[in-house]
Short mmCIF file of C-alpha atoms in Angstrom, two decimals:
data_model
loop_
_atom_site.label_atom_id
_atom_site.label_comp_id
_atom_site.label_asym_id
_atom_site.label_seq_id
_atom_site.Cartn_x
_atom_site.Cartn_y
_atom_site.Cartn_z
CA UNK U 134 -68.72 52.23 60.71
CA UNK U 135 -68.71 53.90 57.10
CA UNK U 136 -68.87 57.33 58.57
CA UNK U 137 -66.09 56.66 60.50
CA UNK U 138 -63.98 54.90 57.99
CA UNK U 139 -64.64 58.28 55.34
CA UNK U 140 -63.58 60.70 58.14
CA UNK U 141 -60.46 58.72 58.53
CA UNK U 142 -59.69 58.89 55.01
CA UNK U 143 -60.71 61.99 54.77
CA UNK U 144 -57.87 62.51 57.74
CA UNK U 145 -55.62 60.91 55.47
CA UNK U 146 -56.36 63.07 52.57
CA UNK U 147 -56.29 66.11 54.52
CA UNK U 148 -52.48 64.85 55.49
CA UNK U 149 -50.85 64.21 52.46
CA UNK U 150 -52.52 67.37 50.91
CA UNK U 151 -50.50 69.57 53.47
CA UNK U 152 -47.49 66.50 54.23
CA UNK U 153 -43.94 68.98 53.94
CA UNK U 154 -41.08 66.72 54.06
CA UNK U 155 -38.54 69.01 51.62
CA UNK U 156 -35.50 66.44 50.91
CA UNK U 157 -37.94 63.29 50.64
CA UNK U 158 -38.77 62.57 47.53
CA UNK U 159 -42.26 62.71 46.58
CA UNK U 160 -43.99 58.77 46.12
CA UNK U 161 -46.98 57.74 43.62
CA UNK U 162 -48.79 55.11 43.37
CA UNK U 163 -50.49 54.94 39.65
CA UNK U 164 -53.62 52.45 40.11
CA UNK U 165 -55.71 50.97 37.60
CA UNK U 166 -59.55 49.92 37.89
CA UNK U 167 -60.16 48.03 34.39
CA UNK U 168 -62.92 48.97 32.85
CA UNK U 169 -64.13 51.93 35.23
CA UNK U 170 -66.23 54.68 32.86
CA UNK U 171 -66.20 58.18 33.67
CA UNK U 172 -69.64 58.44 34.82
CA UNK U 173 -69.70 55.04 36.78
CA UNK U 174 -68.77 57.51 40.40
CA UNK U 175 -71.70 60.35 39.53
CA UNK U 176 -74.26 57.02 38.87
CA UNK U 177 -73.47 54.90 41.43
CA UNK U 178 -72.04 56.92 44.52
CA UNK U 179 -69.29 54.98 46.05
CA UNK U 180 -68.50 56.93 49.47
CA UNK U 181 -64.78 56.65 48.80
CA UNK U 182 -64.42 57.27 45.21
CA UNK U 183 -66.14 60.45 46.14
CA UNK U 184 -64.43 61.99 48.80
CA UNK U 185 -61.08 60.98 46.96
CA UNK U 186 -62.71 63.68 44.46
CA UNK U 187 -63.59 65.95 46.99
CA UNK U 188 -60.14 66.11 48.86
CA UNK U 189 -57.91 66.25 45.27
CA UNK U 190 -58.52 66.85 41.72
CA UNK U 191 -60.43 64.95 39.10
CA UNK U 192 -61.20 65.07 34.96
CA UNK U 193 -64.45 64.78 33.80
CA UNK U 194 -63.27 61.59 31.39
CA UNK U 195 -59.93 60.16 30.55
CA UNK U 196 -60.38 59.62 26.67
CA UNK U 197 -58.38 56.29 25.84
CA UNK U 198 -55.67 56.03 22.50
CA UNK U 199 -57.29 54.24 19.35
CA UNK U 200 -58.14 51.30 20.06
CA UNK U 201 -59.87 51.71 23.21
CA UNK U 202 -58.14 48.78 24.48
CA UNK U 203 -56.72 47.33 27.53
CA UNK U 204 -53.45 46.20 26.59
CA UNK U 205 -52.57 49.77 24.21
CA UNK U 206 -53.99 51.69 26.77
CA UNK U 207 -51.91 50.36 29.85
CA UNK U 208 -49.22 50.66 27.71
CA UNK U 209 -49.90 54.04 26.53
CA UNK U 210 -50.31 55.09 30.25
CA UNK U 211 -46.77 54.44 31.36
CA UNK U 212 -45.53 55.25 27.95
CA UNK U 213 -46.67 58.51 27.26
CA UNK U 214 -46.87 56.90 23.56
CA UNK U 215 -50.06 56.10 21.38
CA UNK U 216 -50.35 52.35 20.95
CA UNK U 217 -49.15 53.23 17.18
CA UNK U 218 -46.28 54.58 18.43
CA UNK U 219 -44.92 51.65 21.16
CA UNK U 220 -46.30 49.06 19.32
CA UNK U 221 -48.73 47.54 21.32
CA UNK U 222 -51.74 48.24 18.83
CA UNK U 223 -54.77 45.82 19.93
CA UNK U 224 -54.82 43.00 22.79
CA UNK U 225 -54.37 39.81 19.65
CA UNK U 226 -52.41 41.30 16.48
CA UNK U 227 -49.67 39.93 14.00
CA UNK U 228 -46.53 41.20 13.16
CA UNK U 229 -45.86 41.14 9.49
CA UNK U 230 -42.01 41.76 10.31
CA UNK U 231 -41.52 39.28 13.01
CA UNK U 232 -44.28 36.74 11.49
CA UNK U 233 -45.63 35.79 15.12
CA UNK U 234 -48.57 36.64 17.01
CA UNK U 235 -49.18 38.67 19.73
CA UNK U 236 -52.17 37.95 22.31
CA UNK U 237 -52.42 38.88 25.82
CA UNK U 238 -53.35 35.14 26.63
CA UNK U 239 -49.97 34.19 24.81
CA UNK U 240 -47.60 34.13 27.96
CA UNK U 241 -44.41 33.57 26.05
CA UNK U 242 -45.49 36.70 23.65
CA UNK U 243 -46.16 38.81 26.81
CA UNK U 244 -42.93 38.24 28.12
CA UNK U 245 -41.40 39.34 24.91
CA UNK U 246 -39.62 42.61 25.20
CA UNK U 247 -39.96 42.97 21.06
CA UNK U 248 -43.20 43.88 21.45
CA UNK U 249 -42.76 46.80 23.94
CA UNK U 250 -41.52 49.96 22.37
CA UNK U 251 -40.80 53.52 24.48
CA UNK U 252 -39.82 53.57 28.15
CA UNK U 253 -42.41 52.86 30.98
CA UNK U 254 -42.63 54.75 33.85
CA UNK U 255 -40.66 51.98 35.83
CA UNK U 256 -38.02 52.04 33.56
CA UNK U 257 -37.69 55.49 33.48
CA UNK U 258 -37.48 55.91 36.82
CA UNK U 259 -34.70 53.03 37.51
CA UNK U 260 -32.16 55.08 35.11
CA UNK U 261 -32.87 57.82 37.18
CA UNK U 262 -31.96 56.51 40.10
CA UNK U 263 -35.38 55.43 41.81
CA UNK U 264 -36.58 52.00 43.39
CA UNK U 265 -39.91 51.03 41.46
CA UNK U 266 -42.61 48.26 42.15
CA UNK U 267 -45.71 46.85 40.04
CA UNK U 268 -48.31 44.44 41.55
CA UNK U 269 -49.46 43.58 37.75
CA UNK U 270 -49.42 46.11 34.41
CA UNK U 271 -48.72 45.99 30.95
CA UNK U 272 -45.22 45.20 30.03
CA UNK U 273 -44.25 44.79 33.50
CA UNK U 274 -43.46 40.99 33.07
CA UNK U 275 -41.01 41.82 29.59
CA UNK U 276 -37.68 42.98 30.01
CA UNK U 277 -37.83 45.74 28.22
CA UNK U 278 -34.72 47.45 27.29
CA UNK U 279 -32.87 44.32 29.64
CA UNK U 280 -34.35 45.35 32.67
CA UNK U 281 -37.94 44.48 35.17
CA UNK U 282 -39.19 46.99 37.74
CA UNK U 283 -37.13 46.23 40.82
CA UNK U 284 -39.75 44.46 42.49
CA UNK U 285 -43.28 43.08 40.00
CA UNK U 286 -45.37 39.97 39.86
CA UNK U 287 -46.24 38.01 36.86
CA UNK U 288 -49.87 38.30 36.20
CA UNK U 289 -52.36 35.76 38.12
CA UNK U 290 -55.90 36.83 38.11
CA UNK U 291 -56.30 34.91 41.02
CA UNK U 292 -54.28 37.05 43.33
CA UNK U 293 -56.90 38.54 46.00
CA UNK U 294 -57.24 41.82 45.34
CA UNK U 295 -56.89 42.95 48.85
CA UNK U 296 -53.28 41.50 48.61
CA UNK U 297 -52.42 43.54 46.30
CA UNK U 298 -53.23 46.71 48.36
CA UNK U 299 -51.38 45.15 51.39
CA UNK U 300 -48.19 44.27 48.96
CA UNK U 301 -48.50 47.91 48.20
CA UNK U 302 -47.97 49.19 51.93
CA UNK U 303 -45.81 46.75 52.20
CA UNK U 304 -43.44 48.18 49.58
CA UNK U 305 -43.93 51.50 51.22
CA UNK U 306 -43.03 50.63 54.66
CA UNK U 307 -39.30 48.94 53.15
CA UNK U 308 -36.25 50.98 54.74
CA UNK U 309 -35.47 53.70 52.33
CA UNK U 310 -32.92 52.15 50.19
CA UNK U 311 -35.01 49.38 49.13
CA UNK U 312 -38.33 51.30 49.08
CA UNK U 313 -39.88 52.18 45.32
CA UNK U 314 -40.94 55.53 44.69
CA UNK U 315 -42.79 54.41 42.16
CA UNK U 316 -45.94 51.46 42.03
CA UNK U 317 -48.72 50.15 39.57
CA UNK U 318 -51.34 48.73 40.93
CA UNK U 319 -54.11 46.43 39.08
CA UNK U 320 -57.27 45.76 39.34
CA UNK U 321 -59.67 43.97 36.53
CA UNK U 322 -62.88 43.10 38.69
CA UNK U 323 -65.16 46.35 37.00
CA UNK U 324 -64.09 45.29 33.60
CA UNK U 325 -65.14 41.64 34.11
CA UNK U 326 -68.36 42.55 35.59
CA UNK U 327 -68.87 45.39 32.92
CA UNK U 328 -67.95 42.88 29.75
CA UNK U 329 -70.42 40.09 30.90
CA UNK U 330 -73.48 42.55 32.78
CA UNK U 331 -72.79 45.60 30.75
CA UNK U 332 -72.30 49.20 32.07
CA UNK U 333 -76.04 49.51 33.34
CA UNK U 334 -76.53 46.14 35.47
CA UNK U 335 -76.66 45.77 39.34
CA UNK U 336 -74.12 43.36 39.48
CA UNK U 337 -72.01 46.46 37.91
CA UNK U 338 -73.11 48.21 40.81
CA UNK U 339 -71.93 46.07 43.16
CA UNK U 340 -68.74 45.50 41.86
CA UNK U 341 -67.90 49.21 41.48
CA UNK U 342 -68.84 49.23 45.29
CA UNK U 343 -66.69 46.66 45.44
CA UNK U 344 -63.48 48.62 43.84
CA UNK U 345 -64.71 51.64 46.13
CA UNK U 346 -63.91 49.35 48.92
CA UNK U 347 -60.44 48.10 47.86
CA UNK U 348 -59.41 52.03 47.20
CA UNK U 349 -60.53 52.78 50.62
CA UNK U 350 -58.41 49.99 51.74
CA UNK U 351 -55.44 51.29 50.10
CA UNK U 352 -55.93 55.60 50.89
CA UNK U 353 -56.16 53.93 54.78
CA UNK U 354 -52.99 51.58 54.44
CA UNK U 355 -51.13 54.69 53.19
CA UNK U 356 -51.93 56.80 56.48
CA UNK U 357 -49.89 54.14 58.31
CA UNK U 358 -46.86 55.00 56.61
CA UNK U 359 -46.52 58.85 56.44
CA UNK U 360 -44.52 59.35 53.26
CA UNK U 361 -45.78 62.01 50.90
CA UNK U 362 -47.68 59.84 48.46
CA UNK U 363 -49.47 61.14 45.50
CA UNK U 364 -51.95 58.84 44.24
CA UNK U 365 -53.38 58.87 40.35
CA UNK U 366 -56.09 56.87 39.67
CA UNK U 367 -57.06 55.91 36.30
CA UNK U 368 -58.31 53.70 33.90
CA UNK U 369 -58.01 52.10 30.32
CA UNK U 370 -61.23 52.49 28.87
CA UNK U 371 -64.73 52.69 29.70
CA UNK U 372 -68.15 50.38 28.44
CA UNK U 373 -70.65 49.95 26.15
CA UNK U 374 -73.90 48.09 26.30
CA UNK U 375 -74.42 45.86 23.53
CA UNK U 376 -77.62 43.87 22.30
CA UNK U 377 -76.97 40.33 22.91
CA UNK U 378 -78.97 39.16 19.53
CA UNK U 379 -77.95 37.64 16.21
CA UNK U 380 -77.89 41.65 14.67
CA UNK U 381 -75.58 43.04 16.81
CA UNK U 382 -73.04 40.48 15.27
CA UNK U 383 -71.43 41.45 11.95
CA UNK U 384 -70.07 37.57 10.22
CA UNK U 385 -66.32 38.08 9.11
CA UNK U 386 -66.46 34.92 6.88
CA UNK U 387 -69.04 36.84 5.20
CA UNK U 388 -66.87 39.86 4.32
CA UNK U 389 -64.44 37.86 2.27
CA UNK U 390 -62.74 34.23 2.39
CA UNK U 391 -60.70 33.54 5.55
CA UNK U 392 -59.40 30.30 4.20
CA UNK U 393 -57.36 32.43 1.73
CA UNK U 394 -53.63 31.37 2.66
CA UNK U 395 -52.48 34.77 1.22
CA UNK U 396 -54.51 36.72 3.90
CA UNK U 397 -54.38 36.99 7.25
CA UNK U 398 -56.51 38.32 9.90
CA UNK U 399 -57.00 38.90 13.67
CA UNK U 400 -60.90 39.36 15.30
CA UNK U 401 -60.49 41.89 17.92
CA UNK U 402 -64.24 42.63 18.06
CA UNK U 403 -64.12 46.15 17.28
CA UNK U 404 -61.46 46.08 14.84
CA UNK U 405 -60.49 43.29 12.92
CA UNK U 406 -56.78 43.42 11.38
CA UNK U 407 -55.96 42.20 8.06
CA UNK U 408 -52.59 41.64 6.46
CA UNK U 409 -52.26 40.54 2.84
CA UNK U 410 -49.95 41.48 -0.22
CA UNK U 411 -53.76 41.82 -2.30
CA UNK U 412 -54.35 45.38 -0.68
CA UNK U 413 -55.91 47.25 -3.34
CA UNK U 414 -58.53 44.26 -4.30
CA UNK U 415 -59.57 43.16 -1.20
CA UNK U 416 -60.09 46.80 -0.40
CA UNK U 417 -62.70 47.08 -2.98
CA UNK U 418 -64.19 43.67 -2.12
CA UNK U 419 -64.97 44.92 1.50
CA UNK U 420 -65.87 48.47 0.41
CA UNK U 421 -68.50 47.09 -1.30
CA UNK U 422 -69.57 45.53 1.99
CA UNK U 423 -69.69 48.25 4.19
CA UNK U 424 -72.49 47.68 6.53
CA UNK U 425 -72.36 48.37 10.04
CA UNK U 426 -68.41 49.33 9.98
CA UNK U 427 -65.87 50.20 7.23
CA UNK U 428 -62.57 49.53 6.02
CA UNK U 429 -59.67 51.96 5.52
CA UNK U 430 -56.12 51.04 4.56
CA UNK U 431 -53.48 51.79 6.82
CA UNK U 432 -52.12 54.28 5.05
CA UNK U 433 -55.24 56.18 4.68
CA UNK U 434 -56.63 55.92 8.42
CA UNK U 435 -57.56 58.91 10.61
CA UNK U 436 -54.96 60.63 11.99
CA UNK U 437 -56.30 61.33 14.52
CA UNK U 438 -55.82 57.89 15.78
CA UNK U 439 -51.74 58.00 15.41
CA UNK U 440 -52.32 54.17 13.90
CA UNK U 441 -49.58 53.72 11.14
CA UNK U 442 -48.14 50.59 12.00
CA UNK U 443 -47.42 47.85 10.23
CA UNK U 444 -48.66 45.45 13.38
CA UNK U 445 -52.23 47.54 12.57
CA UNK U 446 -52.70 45.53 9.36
CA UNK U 447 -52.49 46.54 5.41
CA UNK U 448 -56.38 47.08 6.10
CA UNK U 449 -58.27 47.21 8.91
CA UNK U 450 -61.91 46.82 9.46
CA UNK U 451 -63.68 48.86 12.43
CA UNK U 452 -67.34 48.26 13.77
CA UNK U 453 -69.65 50.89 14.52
CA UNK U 454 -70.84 51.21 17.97
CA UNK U 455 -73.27 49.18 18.67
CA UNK U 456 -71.83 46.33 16.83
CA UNK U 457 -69.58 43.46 16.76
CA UNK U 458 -67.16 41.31 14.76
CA UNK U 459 -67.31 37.59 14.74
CA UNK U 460 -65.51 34.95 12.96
CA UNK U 461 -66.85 31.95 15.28
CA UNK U 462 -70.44 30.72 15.82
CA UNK U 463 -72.13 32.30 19.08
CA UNK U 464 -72.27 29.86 21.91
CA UNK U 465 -75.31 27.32 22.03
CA UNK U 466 -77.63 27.84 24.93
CA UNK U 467 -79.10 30.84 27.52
CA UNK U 468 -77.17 34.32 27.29
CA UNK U 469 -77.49 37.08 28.99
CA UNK U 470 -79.80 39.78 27.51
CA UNK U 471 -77.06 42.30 27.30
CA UNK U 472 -73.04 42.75 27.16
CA UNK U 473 -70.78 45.24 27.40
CA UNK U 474 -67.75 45.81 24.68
CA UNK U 475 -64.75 48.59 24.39
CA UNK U 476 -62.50 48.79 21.56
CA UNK U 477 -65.03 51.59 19.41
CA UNK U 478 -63.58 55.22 18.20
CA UNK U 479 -62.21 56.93 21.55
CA UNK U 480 -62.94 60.34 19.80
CA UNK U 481 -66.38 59.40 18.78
CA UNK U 482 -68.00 57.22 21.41
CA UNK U 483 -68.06 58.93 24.97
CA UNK U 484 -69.05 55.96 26.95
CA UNK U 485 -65.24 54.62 25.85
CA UNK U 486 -64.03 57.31 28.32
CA UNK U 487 -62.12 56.61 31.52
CA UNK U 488 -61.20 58.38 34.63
CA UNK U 489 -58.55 60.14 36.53
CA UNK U 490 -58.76 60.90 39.84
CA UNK U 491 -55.45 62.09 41.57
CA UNK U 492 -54.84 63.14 45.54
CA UNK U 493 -51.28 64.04 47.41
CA UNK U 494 -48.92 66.91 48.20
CA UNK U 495 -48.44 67.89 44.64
CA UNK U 496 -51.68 67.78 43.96
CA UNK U 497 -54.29 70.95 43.90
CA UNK U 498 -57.33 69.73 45.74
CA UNK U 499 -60.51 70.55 44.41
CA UNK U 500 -59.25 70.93 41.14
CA UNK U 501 -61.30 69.58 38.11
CA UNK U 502 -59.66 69.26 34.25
CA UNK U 503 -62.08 68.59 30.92
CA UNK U 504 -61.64 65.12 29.43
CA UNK U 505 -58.13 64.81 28.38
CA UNK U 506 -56.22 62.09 26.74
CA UNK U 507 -54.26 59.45 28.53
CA UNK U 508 -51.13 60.02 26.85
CA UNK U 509 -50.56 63.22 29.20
CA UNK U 510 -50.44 60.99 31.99
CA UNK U 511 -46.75 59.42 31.82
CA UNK U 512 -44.99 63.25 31.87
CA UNK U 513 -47.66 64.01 34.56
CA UNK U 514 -46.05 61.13 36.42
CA UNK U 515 -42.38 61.65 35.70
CA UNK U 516 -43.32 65.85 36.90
CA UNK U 517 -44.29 64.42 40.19
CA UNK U 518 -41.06 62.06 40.70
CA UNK U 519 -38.80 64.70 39.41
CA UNK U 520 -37.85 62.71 36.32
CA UNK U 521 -36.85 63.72 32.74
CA UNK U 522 -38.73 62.57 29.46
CA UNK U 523 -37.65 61.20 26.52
CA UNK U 524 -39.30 62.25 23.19
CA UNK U 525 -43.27 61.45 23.64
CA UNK U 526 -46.42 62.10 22.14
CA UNK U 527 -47.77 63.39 25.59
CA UNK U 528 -47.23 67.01 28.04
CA UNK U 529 -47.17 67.17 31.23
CA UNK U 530 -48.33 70.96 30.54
CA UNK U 531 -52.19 69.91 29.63
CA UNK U 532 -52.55 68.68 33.69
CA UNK U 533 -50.37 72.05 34.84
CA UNK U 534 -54.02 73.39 36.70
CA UNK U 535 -54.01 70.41 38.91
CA UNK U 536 -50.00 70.14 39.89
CA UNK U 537 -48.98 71.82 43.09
CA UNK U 538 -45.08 72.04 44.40
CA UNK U 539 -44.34 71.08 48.05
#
């Protein structure tokens, strides 16, 4: 039964590689697998990941914008914009302007277009004249700049992920003045498993077997509806294995006094954000601490990391791999022996890498790239749909070795 289902695919791959249709427009469907590391397909083999590869074109690591997060990094995929840049700067932050804060559990903060700078993909593509979809993505749910993707969902985690393959067909088999050119497509199940097994578990396995299955799902649901469909295939971040013991943990109350009205702070594990008037002596109080991570004010970070925002903090503290913030005592009884935690230097910690994986008529099969970074995937995108850019941080010229006119 496999071997059958891979030649079909295989079929299909083989189709929309050669598919000539010169006035339609071209399709893509941009899907995300939370979580997925760029070696997770050379260590565990899944049979459709790999002949996806085979049949189109593929980096050797997607490396994610500072932090290696999965709100920034959605954001920053269909933005073309480092999370400094749009806005979105961690998963949990404050914003010293607006004096609110931002979390992604925080529904009414989600659905607030304030927080959502640039244009996303969906956007774009509306104002130039294209239907677009998204079963679930980053800013999807806001109205940014007044306006939703024509058709979207609001996020539900409970939402089978098989549906959301079959909603995707479905969009694709709408009569052509109704039918998006453009979808996002969600999936969080490697990220879950990766966060609470680690990277190197079998239950990781599994579930990247698992994923395998649902892209096979969706590269066979788009043979039924013979529209030249490129496919991109990406994700947000990749995984590191953490020690689950008391030293792996580095004690913000510790660092200085959170009950300090005049400062405040938001734990994001890797970084923790601080925003207070007392810049200059706090720096110098947590200097002097510098053990397992270090401080830098924001006016003095890398810049490398495009981070100058005010929603970044006056100072902001960031763990070295291997490590962890924490500002609340560790749950009592059994853990597991082992987690796994993003969030660390993209340009200093491989395992933060991601993937992209891309297959269709504009695509070069059997094409590979070196690791690039994920803001070159939003002009990438608007290349394929025939769109104009606005002023980004990203080219479309960095994939040109993989892009292939009908």
């Amino acid at each position: 039964m496999m071997k059958s289902v891979l030649l079909f695919v295989a079929g299909y791959l083989i189709s929309i590689a050669s598919y000539a249709q010169p006035k339609e427009k071209p399709y893509v469907v941009l899907v995300s697998f939370d979580g997925f590391r760029y070696d997770y397909v050379s260590r565990f083999k899944p049979p459709f990941f790999q002949e996806f590869i085979r049949k189109g074109a593929a980096a050797e690591g997607l490396i994610p914008s500072f932090p290696s997060k999965t709100f920034p990094n959605h954001y920053t995929l269909v933005t073309g914009l480092y999370p400094g840049h749009h806005g979105l700067v961690d998963n949990s932050f404050y914003d010293p302007d607006l004096h609110r804060y931002y979390a992604i559990r925080d529904r009414a903060a989600v659905h607030d277009p304030v927080y959502y700078g640039g244009t996303p993909l969906w956007q774009l593509a509306r104002q130039q004249g294209l239907k677009t979809a998204s079963f679930f993505w980053v800013g999807s749910e806001a109205p940014i700049q007044g306006t939703y993707p024509d058709y979207y969902f609001d996020y539900d985690e409970s939402v089978p992920n098989e549906k959301r393959v079959g909603q995707t067909i479905a969009w694709l088999k709408l009569p052509p003045a109704e039918r998006p050119h453009f979808i996002s497509l969600y999936f969080s199940l490697v990220d879950t498993e990766g966060h609470h097994s680690g990277p190197y578990s079998q239950a990781l396995h599994k579930t990247v077997l698992q994923a395998d299955s649902l892209l096979g799902q969706l590269v066979q649901g788009l043979k039924t509806v013979a529209l030249p469909v490129n496919v991109i295939v990406v994700s947000d971040h990749g995984m590191m294995e953490l020690s689950n013991t008391p030293k792996t943990f580095v004690s913000i109350p510790n660092l200085f006094d959170t009950r300090d009205s005049s400062v405040v702070y938001v734990n994001g594990g890797t970084q923790t954000h601080i925003y207070t008037a007392k810049v200059d002596s706090l720096y110098e109080v947590l200097r002097k601490k510098e053990e397992h991570f270090k401080v830098y004010k924001r006016t003095e970070m890398p810049a490398q990391w495009h981070y100058d925002h005010t929603r970044a903090g006056d100072l902001l503290l960031v763990i070295e791999p291997g490590y962890y913030f924490q500002d609340q005592p560790r749950r009592a009884g059994p853990q597991p022996t082992t987690f796994g935690a993003h969030g660390f230097d993209p340009h200093a910690e491989k395992s933060m890498q991601g993937i992209f994986y891309a297959a269709g008529p504009n695509i070069k099969p059997g094409t590979t790239l070196p690791p690039f970074e994920n803001i070159h995937v939003y002009p990438f995108i608007a290349r394929l749909l025939g769109l104009s850019v606005p002023a980004i941080d990203g080219d479309a010229d960095v994939l040109r070795k993989i892009y292939k006119k009908r």
